[in-house]
Coordinates of C-alpha atoms and ligand atoms in Angstrom, one line a residue:
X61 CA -61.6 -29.7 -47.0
X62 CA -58.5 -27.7 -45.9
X63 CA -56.4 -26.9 -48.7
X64 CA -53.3 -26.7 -46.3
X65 CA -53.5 -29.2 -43.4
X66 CA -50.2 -29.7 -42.7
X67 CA -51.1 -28.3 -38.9
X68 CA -53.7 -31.2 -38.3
X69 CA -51.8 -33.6 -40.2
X70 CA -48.9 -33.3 -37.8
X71 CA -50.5 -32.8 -34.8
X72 CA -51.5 -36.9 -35.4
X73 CA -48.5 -37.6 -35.8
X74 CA -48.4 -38.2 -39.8
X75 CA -45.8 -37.6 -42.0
X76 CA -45.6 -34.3 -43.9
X77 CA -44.0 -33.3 -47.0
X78 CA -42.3 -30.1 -44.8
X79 CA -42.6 -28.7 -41.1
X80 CA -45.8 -26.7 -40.5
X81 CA -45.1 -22.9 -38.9
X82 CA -46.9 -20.4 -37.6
X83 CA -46.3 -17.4 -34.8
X84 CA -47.7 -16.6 -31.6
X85 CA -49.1 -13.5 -31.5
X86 CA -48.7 -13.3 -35.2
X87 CA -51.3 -10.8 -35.6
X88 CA -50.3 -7.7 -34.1
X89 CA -48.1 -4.7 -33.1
X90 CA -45.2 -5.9 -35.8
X91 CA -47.6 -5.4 -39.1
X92 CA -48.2 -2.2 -40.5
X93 CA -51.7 -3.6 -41.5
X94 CA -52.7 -4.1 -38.1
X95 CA -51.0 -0.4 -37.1
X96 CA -53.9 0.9 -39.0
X97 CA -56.7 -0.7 -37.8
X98 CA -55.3 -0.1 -34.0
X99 CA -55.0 3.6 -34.5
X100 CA -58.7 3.5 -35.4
X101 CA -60.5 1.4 -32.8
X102 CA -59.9 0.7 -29.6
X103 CA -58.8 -2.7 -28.6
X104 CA -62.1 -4.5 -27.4
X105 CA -63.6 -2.9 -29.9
X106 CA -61.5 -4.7 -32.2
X107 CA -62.0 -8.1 -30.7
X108 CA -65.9 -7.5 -30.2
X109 CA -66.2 -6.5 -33.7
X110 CA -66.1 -9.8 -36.0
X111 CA -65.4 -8.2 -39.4
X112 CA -62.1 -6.4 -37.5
X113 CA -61.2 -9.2 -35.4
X114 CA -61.4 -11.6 -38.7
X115 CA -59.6 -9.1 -41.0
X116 CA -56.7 -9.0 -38.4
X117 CA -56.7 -12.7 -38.3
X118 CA -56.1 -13.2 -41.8
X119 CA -53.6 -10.2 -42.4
X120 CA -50.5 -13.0 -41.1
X121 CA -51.8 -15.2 -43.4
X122 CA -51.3 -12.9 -46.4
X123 CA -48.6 -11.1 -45.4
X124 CA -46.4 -13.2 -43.9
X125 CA -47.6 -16.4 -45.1
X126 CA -47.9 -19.0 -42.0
X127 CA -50.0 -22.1 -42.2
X128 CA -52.4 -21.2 -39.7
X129 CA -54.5 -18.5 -38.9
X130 CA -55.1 -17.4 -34.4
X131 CA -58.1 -15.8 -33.5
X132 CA -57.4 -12.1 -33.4
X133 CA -58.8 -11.5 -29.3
X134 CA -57.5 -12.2 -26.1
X135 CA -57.5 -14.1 -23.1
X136 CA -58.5 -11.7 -20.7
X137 CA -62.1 -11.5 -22.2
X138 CA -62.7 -14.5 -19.5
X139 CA -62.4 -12.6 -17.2
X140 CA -64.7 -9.9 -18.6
X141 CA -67.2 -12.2 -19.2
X142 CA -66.6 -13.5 -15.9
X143 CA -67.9 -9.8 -14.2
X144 CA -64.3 -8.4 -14.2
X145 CA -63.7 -5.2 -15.4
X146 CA -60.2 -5.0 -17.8
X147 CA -58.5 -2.5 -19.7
X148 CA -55.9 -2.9 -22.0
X149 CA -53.6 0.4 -21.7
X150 CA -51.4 1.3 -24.2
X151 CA -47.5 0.4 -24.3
X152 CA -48.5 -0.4 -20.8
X153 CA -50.8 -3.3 -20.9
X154 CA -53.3 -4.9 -19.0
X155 CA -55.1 -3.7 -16.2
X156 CA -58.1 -4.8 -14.1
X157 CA -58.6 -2.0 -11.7
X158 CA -60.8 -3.9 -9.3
X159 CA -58.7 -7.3 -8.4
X160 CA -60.0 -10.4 -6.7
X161 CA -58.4 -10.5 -3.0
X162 CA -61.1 -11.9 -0.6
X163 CA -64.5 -13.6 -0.4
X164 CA -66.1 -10.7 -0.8
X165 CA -64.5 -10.1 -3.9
X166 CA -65.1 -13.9 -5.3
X167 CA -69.1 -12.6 -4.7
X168 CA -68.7 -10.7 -7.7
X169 CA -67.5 -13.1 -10.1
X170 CA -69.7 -15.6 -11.9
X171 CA -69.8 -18.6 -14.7
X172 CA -71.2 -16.9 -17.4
X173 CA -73.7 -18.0 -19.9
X174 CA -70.8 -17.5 -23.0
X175 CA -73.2 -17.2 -25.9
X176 CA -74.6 -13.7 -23.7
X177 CA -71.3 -12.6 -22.8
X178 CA -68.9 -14.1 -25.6
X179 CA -71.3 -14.4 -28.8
X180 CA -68.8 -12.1 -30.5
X181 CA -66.1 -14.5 -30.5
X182 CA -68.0 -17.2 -32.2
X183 CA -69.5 -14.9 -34.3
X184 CA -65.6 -13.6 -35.3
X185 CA -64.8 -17.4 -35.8
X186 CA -67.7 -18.3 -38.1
X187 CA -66.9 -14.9 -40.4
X188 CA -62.9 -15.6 -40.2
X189 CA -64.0 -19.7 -41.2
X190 CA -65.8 -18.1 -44.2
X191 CA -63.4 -15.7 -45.4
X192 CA -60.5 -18.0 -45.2
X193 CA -62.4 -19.9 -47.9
X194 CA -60.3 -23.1 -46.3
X195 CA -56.9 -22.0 -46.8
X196 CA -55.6 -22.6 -43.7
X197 CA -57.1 -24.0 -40.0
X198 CA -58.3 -21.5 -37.4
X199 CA -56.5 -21.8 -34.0
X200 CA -59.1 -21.0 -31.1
X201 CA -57.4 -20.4 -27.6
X202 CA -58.0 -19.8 -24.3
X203 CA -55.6 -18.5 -20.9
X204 CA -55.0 -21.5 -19.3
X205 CA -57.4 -21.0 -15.5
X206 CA -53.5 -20.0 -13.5
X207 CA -52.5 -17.6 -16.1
X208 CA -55.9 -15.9 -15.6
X209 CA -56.2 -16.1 -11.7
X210 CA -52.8 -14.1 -12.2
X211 CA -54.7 -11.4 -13.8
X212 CA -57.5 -11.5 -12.0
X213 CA -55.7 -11.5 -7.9
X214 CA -52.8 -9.6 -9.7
X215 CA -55.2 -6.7 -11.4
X216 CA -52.1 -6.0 -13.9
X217 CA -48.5 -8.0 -15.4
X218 CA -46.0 -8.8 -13.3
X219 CA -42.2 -10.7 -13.9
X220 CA -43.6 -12.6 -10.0
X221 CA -47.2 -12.5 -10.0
X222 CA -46.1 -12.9 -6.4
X223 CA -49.7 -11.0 -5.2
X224 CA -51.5 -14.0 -6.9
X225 CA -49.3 -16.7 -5.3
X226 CA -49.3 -14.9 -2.1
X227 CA -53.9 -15.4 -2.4
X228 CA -53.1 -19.1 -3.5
X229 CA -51.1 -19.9 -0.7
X230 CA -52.7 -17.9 2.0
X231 CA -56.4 -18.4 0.9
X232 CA -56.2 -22.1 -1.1
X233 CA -59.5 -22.5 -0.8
X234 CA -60.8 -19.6 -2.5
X235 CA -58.2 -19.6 -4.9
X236 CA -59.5 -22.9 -6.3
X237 CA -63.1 -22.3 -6.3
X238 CA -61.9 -19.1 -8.2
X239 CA -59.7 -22.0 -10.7
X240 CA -62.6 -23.9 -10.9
X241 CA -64.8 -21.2 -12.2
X242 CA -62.4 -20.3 -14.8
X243 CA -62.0 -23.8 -15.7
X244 CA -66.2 -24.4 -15.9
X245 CA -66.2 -20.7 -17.7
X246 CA -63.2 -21.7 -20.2
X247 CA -64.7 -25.4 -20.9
X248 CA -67.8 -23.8 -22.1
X249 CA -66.2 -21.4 -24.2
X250 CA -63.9 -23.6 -26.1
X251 CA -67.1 -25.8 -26.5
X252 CA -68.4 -22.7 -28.3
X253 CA -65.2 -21.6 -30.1
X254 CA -65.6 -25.3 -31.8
X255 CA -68.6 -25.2 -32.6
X256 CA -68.3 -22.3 -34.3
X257 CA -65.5 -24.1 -36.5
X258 CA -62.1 -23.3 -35.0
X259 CA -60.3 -26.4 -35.9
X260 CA -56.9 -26.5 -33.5
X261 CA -57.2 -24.9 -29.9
X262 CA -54.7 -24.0 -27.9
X263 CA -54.2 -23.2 -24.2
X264 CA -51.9 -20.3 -23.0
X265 CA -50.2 -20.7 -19.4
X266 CA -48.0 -17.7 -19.9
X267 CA -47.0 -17.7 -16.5
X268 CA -46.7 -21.3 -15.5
X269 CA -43.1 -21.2 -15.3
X270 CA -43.4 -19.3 -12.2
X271 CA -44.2 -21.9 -10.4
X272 CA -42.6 -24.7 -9.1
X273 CA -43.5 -28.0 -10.0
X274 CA -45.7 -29.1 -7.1
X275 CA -47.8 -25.5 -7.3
X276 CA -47.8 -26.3 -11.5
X277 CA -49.4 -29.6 -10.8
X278 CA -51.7 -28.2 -7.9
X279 CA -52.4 -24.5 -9.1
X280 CA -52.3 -24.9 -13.0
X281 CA -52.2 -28.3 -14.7
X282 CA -55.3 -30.0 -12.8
X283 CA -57.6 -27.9 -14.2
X284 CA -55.9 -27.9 -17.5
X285 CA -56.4 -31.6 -17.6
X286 CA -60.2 -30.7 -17.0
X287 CA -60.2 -28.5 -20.0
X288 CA -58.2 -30.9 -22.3
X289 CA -60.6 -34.3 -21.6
X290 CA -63.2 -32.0 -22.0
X291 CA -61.9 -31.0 -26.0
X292 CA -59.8 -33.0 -27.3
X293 CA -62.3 -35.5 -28.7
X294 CA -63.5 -33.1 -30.6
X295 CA -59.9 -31.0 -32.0
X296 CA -56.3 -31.6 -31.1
X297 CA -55.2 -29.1 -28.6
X298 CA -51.9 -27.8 -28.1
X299 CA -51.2 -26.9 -24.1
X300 CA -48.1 -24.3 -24.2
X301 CA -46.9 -23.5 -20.3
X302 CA -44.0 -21.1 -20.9
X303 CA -41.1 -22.7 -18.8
X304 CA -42.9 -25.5 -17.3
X305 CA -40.6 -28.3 -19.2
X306 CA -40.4 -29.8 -15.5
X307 CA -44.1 -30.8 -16.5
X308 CA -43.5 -31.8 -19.9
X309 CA -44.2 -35.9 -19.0
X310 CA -47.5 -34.6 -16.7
X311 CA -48.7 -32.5 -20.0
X312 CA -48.1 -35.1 -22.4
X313 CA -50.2 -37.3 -20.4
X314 CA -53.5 -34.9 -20.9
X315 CA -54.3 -36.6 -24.1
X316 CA -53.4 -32.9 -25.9
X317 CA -52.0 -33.0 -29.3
X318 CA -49.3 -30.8 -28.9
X319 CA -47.1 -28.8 -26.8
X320 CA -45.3 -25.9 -27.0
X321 CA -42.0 -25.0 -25.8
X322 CA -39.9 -22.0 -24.9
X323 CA -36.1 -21.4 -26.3
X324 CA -34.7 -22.2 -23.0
X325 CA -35.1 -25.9 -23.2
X326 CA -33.2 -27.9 -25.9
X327 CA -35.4 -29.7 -27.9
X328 CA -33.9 -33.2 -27.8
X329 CA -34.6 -32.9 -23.8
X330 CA -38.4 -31.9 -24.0
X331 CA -38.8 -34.6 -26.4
X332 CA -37.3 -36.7 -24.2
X333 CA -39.5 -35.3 -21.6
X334 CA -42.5 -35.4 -23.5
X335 CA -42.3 -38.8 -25.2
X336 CA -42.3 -40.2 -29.2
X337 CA -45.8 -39.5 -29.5
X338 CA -46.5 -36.1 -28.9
X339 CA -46.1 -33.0 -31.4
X340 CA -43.9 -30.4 -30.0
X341 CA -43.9 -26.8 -31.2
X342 CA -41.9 -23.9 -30.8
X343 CA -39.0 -23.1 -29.5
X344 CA -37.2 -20.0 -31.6
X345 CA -36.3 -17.3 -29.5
X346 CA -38.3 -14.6 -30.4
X347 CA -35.9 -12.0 -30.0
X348 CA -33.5 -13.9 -32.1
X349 CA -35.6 -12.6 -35.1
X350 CA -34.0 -8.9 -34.3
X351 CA -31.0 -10.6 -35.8
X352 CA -30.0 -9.8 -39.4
X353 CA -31.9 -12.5 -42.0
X354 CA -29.1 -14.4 -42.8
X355 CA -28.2 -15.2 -38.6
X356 CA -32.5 -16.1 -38.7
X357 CA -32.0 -18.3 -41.7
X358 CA -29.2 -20.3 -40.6
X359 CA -31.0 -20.4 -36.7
X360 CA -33.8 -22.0 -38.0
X361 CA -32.3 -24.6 -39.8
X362 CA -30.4 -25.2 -36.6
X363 CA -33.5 -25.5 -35.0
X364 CA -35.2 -27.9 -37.9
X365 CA -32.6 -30.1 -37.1
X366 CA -32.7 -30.5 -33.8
X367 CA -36.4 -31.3 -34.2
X368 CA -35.7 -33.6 -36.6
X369 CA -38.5 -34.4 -39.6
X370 CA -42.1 -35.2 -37.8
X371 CA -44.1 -34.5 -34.9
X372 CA -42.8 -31.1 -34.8
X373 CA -44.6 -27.4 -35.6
X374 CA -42.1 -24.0 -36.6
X375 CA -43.1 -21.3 -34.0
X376 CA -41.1 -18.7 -31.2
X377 CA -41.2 -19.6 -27.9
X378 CA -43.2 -16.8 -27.2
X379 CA -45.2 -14.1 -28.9
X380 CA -43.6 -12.2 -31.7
X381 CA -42.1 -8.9 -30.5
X382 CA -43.4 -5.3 -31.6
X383 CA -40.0 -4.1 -33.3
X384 CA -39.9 -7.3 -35.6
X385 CA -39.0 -5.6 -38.9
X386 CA -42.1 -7.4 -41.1
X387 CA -39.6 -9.7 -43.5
X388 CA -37.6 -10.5 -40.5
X389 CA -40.8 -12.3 -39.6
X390 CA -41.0 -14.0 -43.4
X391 CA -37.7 -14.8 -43.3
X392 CA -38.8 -17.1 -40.6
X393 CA -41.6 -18.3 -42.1
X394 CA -40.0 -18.9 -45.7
X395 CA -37.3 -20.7 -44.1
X396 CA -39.0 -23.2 -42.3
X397 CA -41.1 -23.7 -45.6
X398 CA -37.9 -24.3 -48.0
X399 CA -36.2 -26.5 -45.7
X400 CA -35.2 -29.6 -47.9
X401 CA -34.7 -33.0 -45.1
X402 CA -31.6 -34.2 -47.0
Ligands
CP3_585 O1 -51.9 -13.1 -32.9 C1 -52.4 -13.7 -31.9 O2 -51.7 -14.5 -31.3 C2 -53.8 -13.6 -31.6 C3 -54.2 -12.7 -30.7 C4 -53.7 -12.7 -29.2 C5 -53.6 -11.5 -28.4 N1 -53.3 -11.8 -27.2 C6 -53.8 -10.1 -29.0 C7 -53.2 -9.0 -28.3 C8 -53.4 -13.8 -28.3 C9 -53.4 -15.2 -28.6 C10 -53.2 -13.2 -27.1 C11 -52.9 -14.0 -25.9 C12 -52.5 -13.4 -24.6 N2 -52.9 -12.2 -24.1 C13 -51.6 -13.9 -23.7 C14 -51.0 -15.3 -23.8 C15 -49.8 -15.3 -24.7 C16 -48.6 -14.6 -24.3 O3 -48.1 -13.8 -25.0 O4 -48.1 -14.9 -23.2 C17 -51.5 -13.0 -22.6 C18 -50.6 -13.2 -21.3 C19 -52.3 -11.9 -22.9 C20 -52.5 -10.7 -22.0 C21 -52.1 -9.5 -22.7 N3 -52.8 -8.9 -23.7 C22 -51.0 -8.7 -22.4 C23 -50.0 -9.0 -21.4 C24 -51.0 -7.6 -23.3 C25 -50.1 -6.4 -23.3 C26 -48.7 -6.7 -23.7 C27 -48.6 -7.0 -25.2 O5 -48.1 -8.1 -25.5 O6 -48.9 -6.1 -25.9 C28 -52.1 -7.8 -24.2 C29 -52.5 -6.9 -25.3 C30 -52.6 -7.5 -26.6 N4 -53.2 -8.7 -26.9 C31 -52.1 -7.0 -27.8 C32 -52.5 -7.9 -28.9 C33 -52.2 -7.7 -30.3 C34 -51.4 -5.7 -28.0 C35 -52.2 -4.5 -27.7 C36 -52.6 -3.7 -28.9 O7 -52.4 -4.1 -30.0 O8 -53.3 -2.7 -28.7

């Protein structure tokens, strides 16, 4: 038994004694802790490498205190397992130097068997299960099958991904056998990631926004309704598709648990959007926590009460930043924790 389950208790919908909070991207660039390990190992050597990967999941937890622990890896190991080389360059980020653009391309991709190609993962989730000794749940995650094609057609980030829309609109029909595969890929590796005892998952769609709400529905959200019927028997799963609040209703309808939004929506309209009976998480601008701690302490009562009590789990909008100063990043943290509903 879970000694805090406030997460899983909210994400059905039951009353808590106080909001649940974690981070996105909570473990990383911003901890000291985690500054050490990086400037020892490279970085899929830190998520192939369980006793790193589950000592960087649990640093947050100490350190800063959430009520969840993430998987330390990444989403762009689908695609590696997939037959896609990537590379994660520094202060740069990602890069896949051989892109998908044509049929011939598509030839080299495959639906892996993800015990061969993504063991390590569940291995990382059984050790990090075992050393959190039930303190907190484990979020597992995925990319969300858009936000990977954009990788994958893209070969590195972009603010327009407009390479990957250009293959999806040009080329539909190989873009979705390519969606499809990531879907079938990502299906069996949450499978795994559950069975190895991750307790919550959620599914990034980083890039969703980009596209309007037709494409979303077409390019993105049909094959996260795959994945979600697929899971969410099994654990609640939280779909967050950064500035797809257009979608909110279509989202809500996926039977996931909960759904996370970005700071650029109020969050009286996304719950409008999203309906009474969905948990929504988010929305703090994350660059609101370069502020000095008294401006983050009042700004996240602010945003407590527009939540309201219920149905509702403390995070950003997006991943934490680098330059967070670490008790800028508790400050959050503690002040969701001592809010008192009067
Ligand atoms: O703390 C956690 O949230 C768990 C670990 C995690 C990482 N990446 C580690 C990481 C998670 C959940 C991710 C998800 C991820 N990765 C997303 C979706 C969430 C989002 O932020 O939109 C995306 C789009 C990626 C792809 C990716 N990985 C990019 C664009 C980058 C470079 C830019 C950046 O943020 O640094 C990465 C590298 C990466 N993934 C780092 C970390 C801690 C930083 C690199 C390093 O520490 O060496």
């Amino acid at each position: 038994m879970l000694q805090n389950d406030l997460i899983l208790r909210t994400l059905r919908g039951e009353k808590t004694e106080r909001t649940p909070v974690w981070m996105m991207r909570q473990a990383g660039r911003y901890l000291p802790e985690y500054i050490a390990i990086r400037n020892k190992y490279g970085f899929f050597e830190r998520c192939q490498t369980p006793a790193l990967a589950c000592e960087i999941t649990i640093q947050p937890v100490d350190i800063v205190g959430v009520d969840a622990a993430i998987l330390f890896s990444d989403i762009l190991v689908v695609p590696q397992a997939m037959g896609l080389e990537v590379q994660l360059k520094e202060n740069i980020g990602p890069l896949l130097p051989d892109p998908i653009k044509s049929i011939a391309d598509l030839a080299r991709v495959r639906v892996p068997d993800v015990d061969e190609t993504l063991g390590y993962v569940f291995d990382a989730i059984k050790l990090i299960k075992q050393e959190l000794n039930n303190r907190v749940p484990l979020i597992g995650f995925a990319g969300a099958p858009w936000t990977l094609l954009c990788y994958m057609v893209q070969g590195k980030g972009s603010k327009t991904f407009d390479e990957a829309k250009a293959f999806c609109f040009t080329q539909p029909e190989l873009a979705h056998q390519l969606l499809q595969m990531i879907t079938d890929t990502t299906i069996a590796y949450l499978k795994g990631q559950i069975k190895a005892g991750a307790d919550v998952l959620q599914i990034f769609d980083s890039w969703g926004g980009l596209l309007s709400p037709a494409d979303f529905e077409l390019l993105s959200l049909q094959y996260i309704r795959q994945i979600v019927a697929a899971i969410k028997d099994d654990v609640p799963t939280i779909i967050f598709a950064k500035g797809a609040w257009h979608s909110l209703d279509a989202m809500a309808a996926t039977g996931a648990a909960g759904l996370g939004i970005d700071w650029c929506i109020k969050p009286e309209m996304a719950r409008q959007f999203a309906g009474k009976d969905i948990t929504l998480q988010g929305n703090f601008d994350p660059a609101k926590l370069l502020s000095p701690i008294p401006v983050i302490e009042k700004e996240v009562k602010t945003m407590l009460q527009a939540f309201g009590p219920g149905r509702h789990i403390a995070n950003l909008g997006h991943g934490i930043l680098p330059n967070v100063p670490v008790d800028h990043a508790r400050a959050f943290v503690n002040t969701v924790k001592e809010y008192q509903w009067s």
